[in-house]
PDB file of C-alpha atoms in Angstrom:
ATOM      1  CA  MET A 179      15.022  47.021  66.328  1.00 73.00           C
ATOM      2  CA  VAL A 180      15.791  43.900  65.513  1.00 79.00           C
ATOM      3  CA  GLU A 181      18.999  42.313  65.061  1.00 82.00           C
ATOM      4  CA  PHE A 182      19.163  40.229  62.006  1.00 90.00           C
ATOM      5  CA  LYS A 183      21.788  39.773  59.306  1.00 95.00           C
ATOM      6  CA  THR A 184      20.770  36.936  56.595  1.00 98.00           C
ATOM      7  CA  LEU A 185      17.361  36.451  54.757  1.00 98.00           C
ATOM      8  CA  SER A 186      17.300  33.000  53.476  1.00 98.00           C
ATOM      9  CA  ILE A 187      15.611  33.489  50.062  1.00 98.00           C
ATOM     10  CA  VAL A 188      13.946  29.723  48.734  1.00 98.00           C
ATOM     11  CA  VAL A 189      13.455  29.735  45.246  1.00 98.00           C
ATOM     12  CA  PRO A 190      11.268  26.743  44.152  1.00 97.00           C
ATOM     13  CA  MET A 191      11.852  25.582  40.205  1.00 96.00           C
ATOM     14  CA  TYR A 192      10.696  23.256  37.439  1.00 95.00           C
ATOM     15  CA  ASN A 193      10.975  24.564  34.069  1.00 94.00           C
ATOM     16  CA  GLU A 194      11.913  28.125  34.555  1.00 93.00           C
ATOM     17  CA  HIS A 195      14.912  28.153  32.213  1.00 93.00           C
ATOM     18  CA  ARG A 196      13.206  31.639  30.303  1.00 90.00           C
ATOM     19  CA  SER A 197      12.783  33.365  33.696  1.00 89.00           C
ATOM     20  CA  ILE A 198      15.203  32.187  36.134  1.00 95.00           C
ATOM     21  CA  HIS A 199      18.210  33.977  35.114  1.00 96.00           C
ATOM     22  CA  LEU A 200      15.918  37.310  35.175  1.00 95.00           C
ATOM     23  CA  ILE A 201      14.938  36.465  38.909  1.00 95.00           C
ATOM     24  CA  LEU A 202      18.270  35.936  39.626  1.00 97.00           C
ATOM     25  CA  ASP A 203      19.561  38.770  38.170  1.00 97.00           C
ATOM     26  CA  VAL A 204      16.594  41.073  40.832  1.00 96.00           C
ATOM     27  CA  LEU A 205      17.617  38.876  43.441  1.00 98.00           C
ATOM     28  CA  ARG A 206      21.464  39.436  42.590  1.00 97.00           C
ATOM     29  CA  GLU A 207      20.262  43.431  42.397  1.00 97.00           C
ATOM     30  CA  VAL A 208      18.348  44.218  45.345  1.00 97.00           C
ATOM     31  CA  ASP A 209      19.406  45.902  48.389  1.00 96.00           C
ATOM     32  CA  LEU A 210      17.977  45.358  51.888  1.00 97.00           C
ATOM     33  CA  ILE A 211      17.345  47.336  54.076  1.00 95.00           C
ATOM     34  CA  GLN A 212      20.297  47.512  57.188  1.00 94.00           C
ATOM     35  CA  GLY A 213      22.591  45.558  55.084  1.00 95.00           C
ATOM     36  CA  ILE A 214      21.094  42.348  55.898  1.00 97.00           C
ATOM     37  CA  ARG A 215      22.549  39.531  53.865  1.00 98.00           C
ATOM     38  CA  LYS A 216      20.933  37.428  50.881  1.00 98.00           C
ATOM     39  CA  GLU A 217      21.055  33.619  51.068  1.00 98.00           C
ATOM     40  CA  ILE A 218      19.762  32.433  48.014  1.00 98.00           C
ATOM     41  CA  ILE A 219      18.481  28.797  47.628  1.00 98.00           C
ATOM     42  CA  VAL A 220      17.473  27.428  44.666  1.00 98.00           C
ATOM     43  CA  VAL A 221      15.602  23.980  44.627  1.00 98.00           C
ATOM     44  CA  ASP A 222      14.818  22.073  41.096  1.00 98.00           C
ATOM     45  CA  ASP A 223      12.093  19.991  41.093  1.00 98.00           C
ATOM     46  CA  CYS A 224      13.339  17.920  38.527  1.00 97.00           C
ATOM     47  CA  SER A 225      13.247  20.232  35.426  1.00 97.00           C
ATOM     48  CA  THR A 226      13.146  18.326  31.980  1.00 97.00           C
ATOM     49  CA  ASP A 227      14.283  21.825  30.133  1.00 96.00           C
ATOM     50  CA  GLN A 228      17.489  23.681  30.815  1.00 96.00           C
ATOM     51  CA  SER A 229      16.465  25.414  34.289  1.00 97.00           C
ATOM     52  CA  ALA A 230      19.268  23.732  36.086  1.00 97.00           C
ATOM     53  CA  ALA A 231      22.109  24.257  33.861  1.00 97.00           C
ATOM     54  CA  ARG A 232      21.381  28.034  34.036  1.00 97.00           C
ATOM     55  CA  VAL A 233      21.402  28.339  37.337  1.00 98.00           C
ATOM     56  CA  GLU A 234      24.692  26.645  37.661  1.00 98.00           C
ATOM     57  CA  ALA A 235      26.271  28.794  35.179  1.00 97.00           C
ATOM     58  CA  TYR A 236      24.986  32.175  36.566  1.00 98.00           C
ATOM     59  CA  ALA A 237      26.936  30.894  39.500  1.00 98.00           C
ATOM     60  CA  HIS A 238      29.699  30.378  37.887  1.00 98.00           C
ATOM     61  CA  GLN A 239      29.061  33.695  36.174  1.00 98.00           C
ATOM     62  CA  TYR A 240      28.389  35.612  39.387  1.00 98.00           C
ATOM     63  CA  PRO A 241      31.139  33.809  42.249  1.00 96.00           C
ATOM     64  CA  ALA A 242      30.323  36.704  44.633  1.00 96.00           C
ATOM     65  CA  LEU A 243      26.497  35.799  44.752  1.00 97.00           C
ATOM     66  CA  GLU A 244      25.799  33.296  47.728  1.00 98.00           C
ATOM     67  CA  LEU A 245      23.866  30.949  45.826  1.00 98.00           C
ATOM     68  CA  ARG A 246      23.152  27.293  45.960  1.00 98.00           C
ATOM     69  CA  LEU A 247      21.348  24.380  44.094  1.00 98.00           C
ATOM     70  CA  PHE A 248      19.700  21.455  45.322  1.00 98.00           C
ATOM     71  CA  LYS A 249      18.411  19.205  42.327  1.00 98.00           C
ATOM     72  CA  HIS A 250      15.673  16.512  42.857  1.00 98.00           C
ATOM     73  CA  GLN A 251      16.136  13.838  41.487  1.00 97.00           C
ATOM     74  CA  SER A 252      12.152  12.862  40.754  1.00 97.00           C
ATOM     75  CA  ASN A 253       9.405  15.607  40.880  1.00 97.00           C
ATOM     76  CA  GLN A 254       7.700  15.708  43.690  1.00 96.00           C
ATOM     77  CA  GLY A 255       6.516  19.383  43.495  1.00 94.00           C
ATOM     78  CA  LYS A 256       6.321  22.397  44.787  1.00 94.00           C
ATOM     79  CA  GLY A 257       5.449  22.289  48.380  1.00 95.00           C
ATOM     80  CA  ALA A 258       8.537  19.050  48.576  1.00 97.00           C
ATOM     81  CA  ALA A 259      11.098  21.535  46.903  1.00 97.00           C
ATOM     82  CA  LEU A 260      10.527  24.154  49.507  1.00 98.00           C
ATOM     83  CA  HIS A 261      10.774  21.725  52.187  1.00 98.00           C
ATOM     84  CA  THR A 262      14.224  21.363  50.928  1.00 98.00           C
ATOM     85  CA  GLY A 263      14.894  24.958  50.538  1.00 98.00           C
ATOM     86  CA  ILE A 264      13.857  25.348  53.965  1.00 98.00           C
ATOM     87  CA  ARG A 265      15.523  22.603  55.822  1.00 98.00           C
ATOM     88  CA  GLU A 266      19.361  23.950  53.917  1.00 98.00           C
ATOM     89  CA  ALA A 267      18.436  27.909  54.797  1.00 98.00           C
ATOM     90  CA  THR A 268      21.301  29.197  57.038  1.00 98.00           C
ATOM     91  CA  GLY A 269      19.847  33.107  57.928  1.00 98.00           C
ATOM     92  CA  ASP A 270      17.878  34.412  60.346  1.00 98.00           C
ATOM     93  CA  TYR A 271      14.457  34.748  58.278  1.00 98.00           C
ATOM     94  CA  VAL A 272      13.680  32.546  55.268  1.00 98.00           C
ATOM     95  CA  ILE A 273      10.811  34.508  52.440  1.00 98.00           C
ATOM     96  CA  ILE A 274      10.193  32.444  50.051  1.00 98.00           C
ATOM     97  CA  GLN A 275      10.536  33.457  46.212  1.00 97.00           C
ATOM     98  CA  ASP A 276       8.660  31.449  43.182  1.00 93.00           C
ATOM     99  CA  ALA A 277      11.303  31.316  39.881  1.00 91.00           C
ATOM    100  CA  ASP A 278       8.865  33.675  37.599  1.00 84.00           C
ATOM    101  CA  LEU A 279       8.173  36.970  37.180  1.00 85.00           C
ATOM    102  CA  GLU A 280       5.280  37.368  39.717  1.00 88.00           C
ATOM    103  CA  TYR A 281       6.672  39.196  42.445  1.00 92.00           C
ATOM    104  CA  ASP A 282       9.227  41.463  42.598  1.00 93.00           C
ATOM    105  CA  PRO A 283      12.444  40.976  45.287  1.00 95.00           C
ATOM    106  CA  GLN A 284      12.449  44.926  45.398  1.00 94.00           C
ATOM    107  CA  GLU A 285       9.677  44.428  47.982  1.00 96.00           C
ATOM    108  CA  TYR A 286      11.195  42.552  49.891  1.00 98.00           C
ATOM    109  CA  ASN A 287      12.088  45.666  52.144  1.00 97.00           C
ATOM    110  CA  LEU A 288       8.007  46.153  52.944  1.00 97.00           C
ATOM    111  CA  LEU A 289       8.003  42.874  54.249  1.00 98.00           C
ATOM    112  CA  LEU A 290      11.191  43.019  56.267  1.00 98.00           C
ATOM    113  CA  THR A 291      10.215  46.155  58.190  1.00 97.00           C
ATOM    114  CA  PRO A 292       7.931  44.663  61.079  1.00 97.00           C
ATOM    115  CA  VAL A 293      10.387  42.238  61.837  1.00 97.00           C
ATOM    116  CA  LEU A 294      12.895  45.009  61.650  1.00 97.00           C
ATOM    117  CA  ARG A 295      10.943  47.425  64.452  1.00 96.00           C
ATOM    118  CA  GLY A 296      10.723  44.435  66.968  1.00 96.00           C
ATOM    119  CA  PHE A 297       6.557  43.475  65.726  1.00 97.00           C
ATOM    120  CA  ALA A 298       6.415  40.396  63.766  1.00 98.00           C
ATOM    121  CA  ASP A 299       7.701  37.097  63.293  1.00 98.00           C
ATOM    122  CA  VAL A 300       5.867  36.057  60.507  1.00 98.00           C
ATOM    123  CA  VAL A 301       4.890  38.112  57.551  1.00 98.00           C
ATOM    124  CA  TYR A 302       3.028  37.578  54.531  1.00 98.00           C
ATOM    125  CA  GLY A 303       2.914  39.535  51.182  1.00 96.00           C
ATOM    126  CA  SER A 304      -0.759  40.240  50.011  1.00 95.00           C
ATOM    127  CA  ARG A 305      -1.687  41.260  46.610  1.00 90.00           C
ATOM    128  CA  PHE A 306      -5.484  42.831  47.788  1.00 88.00           C
ATOM    129  CA  MET A 307      -4.220  45.112  49.863  1.00 86.00           C
ATOM    130  CA  GLY A 308      -2.382  48.666  49.583  1.00 73.00           C
ATOM    131  CA  GLY A 309      -2.023  50.364  46.816  1.00 61.00           C
ATOM    132  CA  ASN A 310       0.651  48.393  45.040  1.00 73.00           C
ATOM    133  CA  PRO A 311       0.000  47.409  41.329  1.00 63.00           C
ATOM    134  CA  HIS A 312      -1.967  44.278  41.062  1.00 60.00           C
ATOM    135  CA  ARG A 313      -2.136  42.501  36.686  1.00 59.00           C
ATOM    136  CA  ILE A 314      -6.091  42.355  36.417  1.00 54.00           C
ATOM    137  CA  LEU A 315      -6.626  38.408  35.175  1.00 55.00           C
ATOM    138  CA  PHE A 316      -8.846  35.957  36.197  1.00 57.00           C
ATOM    139  CA  PHE A 317     -12.136  36.559  37.925  1.00 65.00           C
ATOM    140  CA  TRP A 318     -12.650  32.996  39.073  1.00 57.00           C
ATOM    141  CA  HIS A 319      -9.546  33.190  40.442  1.00 69.00           C
ATOM    142  CA  SER A 320     -10.110  36.010  42.322  1.00 73.00           C
ATOM    143  CA  ILE A 321     -13.616  34.041  43.696  1.00 79.00           C
ATOM    144  CA  GLY A 322     -11.011  30.896  44.703  1.00 76.00           C
ATOM    145  CA  ASN A 323      -8.960  32.971  46.467  1.00 80.00           C
ATOM    146  CA  ASN A 324     -11.356  34.560  48.275  1.00 86.00           C
ATOM    147  CA  LEU A 325     -12.868  31.747  49.509  1.00 90.00           C
ATOM    148  CA  LEU A 326      -9.504  29.735  50.098  1.00 92.00           C
ATOM    149  CA  THR A 327      -8.214  32.627  52.138  1.00 94.00           C
ATOM    150  CA  PHE A 328     -12.203  32.858  54.348  1.00 95.00           C
ATOM    151  CA  LEU A 329     -11.652  29.242  54.870  1.00 95.00           C
ATOM    152  CA  SER A 330      -8.752  29.328  56.069  1.00 95.00           C
ATOM    153  CA  ASN A 331      -9.158  32.646  58.224  1.00 96.00           C
ATOM    154  CA  ILE A 332     -11.674  30.569  59.812  1.00 95.00           C
ATOM    155  CA  CYS A 333      -9.913  27.514  60.987  1.00 93.00           C
ATOM    156  CA  ALA A 334      -6.966  29.541  61.560  1.00 93.00           C
ATOM    157  CA  ASP A 335      -8.560  32.032  63.522  1.00 94.00           C
ATOM    158  CA  LEU A 336      -6.779  34.942  61.461  1.00 96.00           C
ATOM    159  CA  ASN A 337      -7.985  38.028  59.697  1.00 96.00           C
ATOM    160  CA  LEU A 338      -5.273  37.579  56.395  1.00 97.00           C
ATOM    161  CA  THR A 339      -6.630  38.760  52.393  1.00 95.00           C
ATOM    162  CA  ASP A 340      -4.199  36.568  50.975  1.00 94.00           C
ATOM    163  CA  MET A 341      -3.037  33.082  52.519  1.00 95.00           C
ATOM    164  CA  GLU A 342      -2.317  31.851  49.410  1.00 93.00           C
ATOM    165  CA  THR A 343       0.383  34.947  48.423  1.00 94.00           C
ATOM    166  CA  CYS A 344       4.117  33.533  47.508  1.00 94.00           C
ATOM    167  CA  TYR A 345       5.098  35.939  49.422  1.00 97.00           C
ATOM    168  CA  LYS A 346       5.500  34.558  53.668  1.00 98.00           C
ATOM    169  CA  LEU A 347       8.309  35.692  55.816  1.00 98.00           C
ATOM    170  CA  PHE A 348       9.072  33.382  58.652  1.00 98.00           C
ATOM    171  CA  ARG A 349      11.417  33.493  61.651  1.00 98.00           C
ATOM    172  CA  ARG A 350      13.745  30.618  61.061  1.00 98.00           C
ATOM    173  CA  ASP A 351      13.303  28.650  63.812  1.00 98.00           C
ATOM    174  CA  ILE A 352       9.369  29.279  63.890  1.00 98.00           C
ATOM    175  CA  ILE A 353       9.175  27.386  59.829  1.00 98.00           C
ATOM    176  CA  GLN A 354      12.054  25.110  60.904  1.00 98.00           C
ATOM    177  CA  GLY A 355      10.393  24.176  63.550  1.00 98.00           C
ATOM    178  CA  LEU A 356       6.994  22.465  61.593  1.00 97.00           C
ATOM    179  CA  GLN A 357       6.644  18.881  60.456  1.00 96.00           C
ATOM    180  CA  LEU A 358       4.927  20.413  56.633  1.00 97.00           C
ATOM    181  CA  GLU A 359       3.597  17.465  54.884  1.00 95.00           C
ATOM    182  CA  GLU A 360       2.239  18.648  51.455  1.00 94.00           C
ATOM    183  CA  LYS A 361       4.604  18.505  48.320  1.00 92.00           C
ATOM    184  CA  ARG A 362       2.440  20.339  45.944  1.00 85.00           C
ATOM    185  CA  PHE A 363      -0.154  23.340  46.261  1.00 80.00           C
ATOM    186  CA  GLY A 364      -1.181  22.379  49.650  1.00 90.00           C
ATOM    187  CA  PHE A 365       2.357  24.346  51.550  1.00 94.00           C
ATOM    188  CA  GLU A 366       0.567  27.576  51.308  1.00 95.00           C
ATOM    189  CA  PRO A 367      -3.120  26.196  53.596  1.00 94.00           C
ATOM    190  CA  GLU A 368      -0.877  23.750  55.229  1.00 96.00           C
ATOM    191  CA  VAL A 369       2.000  26.035  57.117  1.00 97.00           C
ATOM    192  CA  THR A 370      -0.824  29.334  57.787  1.00 97.00           C
ATOM    193  CA  ALA A 371      -2.557  26.555  59.480  1.00 96.00           C
ATOM    194  CA  LYS A 372       0.524  25.205  61.557  1.00 97.00           C
ATOM    195  CA  VAL A 373       2.152  28.850  61.839  1.00 98.00           C
ATOM    196  CA  ALA A 374      -0.973  30.566  63.334  1.00 97.00           C
ATOM    197  CA  ARG A 375      -0.600  27.457  66.588  1.00 96.00           C
ATOM    198  CA  VAL A 376       2.578  28.669  67.070  1.00 97.00           C
ATOM    199  CA  PRO A 377       2.712  29.791  70.674  1.00 97.00           C
ATOM    200  CA  GLY A 378       2.686  33.477  70.876  1.00 97.00           C
ATOM    201  CA  VAL A 379       3.598  33.735  67.094  1.00 98.00           C
ATOM    202  CA  ARG A 380       3.271  37.330  65.773  1.00 98.00           C
ATOM    203  CA  ILE A 381       1.237  37.625  62.593  1.00 98.00           C
ATOM    204  CA  TYR A 382       1.739  40.586  60.058  1.00 98.00           C
ATOM    205  CA  GLU A 383       0.860  41.613  56.682  1.00 97.00           C
ATOM    206  CA  VAL A 384       1.509  44.125  54.107  1.00 97.00           C
ATOM    207  CA  GLY A 385       0.467  45.020  50.579  1.00 95.00           C
ATOM    208  CA  ILE A 386       2.998  44.039  48.096  1.00 95.00           C
ATOM    209  CA  SER A 387       2.359  43.852  44.278  1.00 93.00           C
ATOM    210  CA  TYR A 388       1.718  41.311  41.782  1.00 89.00           C
ATOM    211  CA  TYR A 389       2.640  40.828  37.990  1.00 81.00           C
ATOM    212  CA  GLY A 390       1.007  37.418  37.087  1.00 68.00           C
ATOM    213  CA  ARG A 391       0.787  35.361  34.067  1.00 53.00           C
ATOM    214  CA  THR A 392      -1.523  33.810  32.204  1.00 51.00           C
ATOM    215  CA  TYR A 393      -1.603  30.160  31.306  1.00 46.00           C
ATOM    216  CA  ALA A 394       0.018  30.543  28.034  1.00 54.00           C
ATOM    217  CA  GLU A 395       3.063  32.595  30.440  1.00 49.00           C
ATOM    218  CA  GLY A 396       3.550  29.714  32.524  1.00 49.00           C
ATOM    219  CA  LYS A 397       0.719  29.770  35.310  1.00 53.00           C
ATOM    220  CA  LYS A 398       0.949  25.849  36.630  1.00 54.00           C
ATOM    221  CA  ILE A 399      -1.571  26.001  39.074  1.00 61.00           C
ATOM    222  CA  GLY A 400      -5.674  24.814  38.506  1.00 62.00           C
ATOM    223  CA  TRP A 401      -8.978  23.947  39.496  1.00 54.00           C
ATOM    224  CA  ARG A 402      -7.847  20.393  40.906  1.00 73.00           C
ATOM    225  CA  ASP A 403      -5.227  22.819  43.724  1.00 70.00           C
ATOM    226  CA  GLY A 404      -7.943  24.923  44.598  1.00 70.00           C
ATOM    227  CA  VAL A 405      -9.633  21.335  45.609  1.00 82.00           C
ATOM    228  CA  ARG A 406      -6.859  19.694  47.225  1.00 80.00           C
ATOM    229  CA  ALA A 407      -6.248  23.950  49.235  1.00 82.00           C
ATOM    230  CA  ILE A 408     -10.146  23.164  50.452  1.00 89.00           C
ATOM    231  CA  TYR A 409      -8.977  19.550  52.110  1.00 89.00           C
ATOM    232  CA  CYS A 410      -5.858  20.615  53.352  1.00 90.00           C
ATOM    233  CA  ILE A 411      -7.695  23.631  55.063  1.00 91.00           C
ATOM    234  CA  LEU A 412      -9.755  21.592  56.982  1.00 90.00           C
ATOM    235  CA  LYS A 413      -7.245  18.558  57.574  1.00 91.00           C
ATOM    236  CA  TYR A 414      -4.623  20.708  59.208  1.00 91.00           C
ATOM    237  CA  GLY A 415      -6.689  23.383  60.431  1.00 83.00           C
ATOM    238  CA  LEU A 416      -9.619  21.289  61.753  1.00 78.00           C
ATOM    239  CA  LEU A 417      -8.626  17.473  62.122  1.00 68.00           C
ATOM    240  CA  LYS A 418      -5.028  17.695  62.783  1.00 64.00           C
ATOM    241  CA  ARG A 419      -5.286  20.874  65.953  1.00 61.00           C
TER     242      ARG A 419
END
């Protein structure tokens, strides 16, 4: 078994005042296996609503919770918020958690298991494998996800089923050792291409649940982000080797 003391949970946030306290409730209540400690890092990407104030109030309400808030002075994008959170992480491993309710932190233990058993350095949570609940939404989004994962796999020589997933768990020294550039949704293909080239890295994938949102419910990613993702797959997978 791998000795593992702290998990850093990086939460990029932009205009999530309606749901941020709900995800923090789940993060506060989740029990990690082997008594692993939680370090929660919320990065506010210059929200125009009360998101940051809600996180500050939450930290004041639960002082025992290891919760830190970082604020961007201008809106830079999800990738930039992740760069800040990853840089500030101090745990043994780092996991990414969106500020909405599409992914369930109660499933962190699924991703932690191959790490604790000594098999994995990086674990992706796939929305498209296993028998966990998966909300049925947009046909063309599923086609887009499959295409992006397929192209990413070709360039990175991997066999992932879900490259675009939010749930990515990294050994901290690995993720902090990457030179990450993409400031928006290009983070996913970039980090996949670069982590695949880390010498000796062991990448695993486990099935997770997915409670997706519609655009009316706050979903932000669009077709332009898909085009950018293809560009990033080619840029970091083929050109920047």
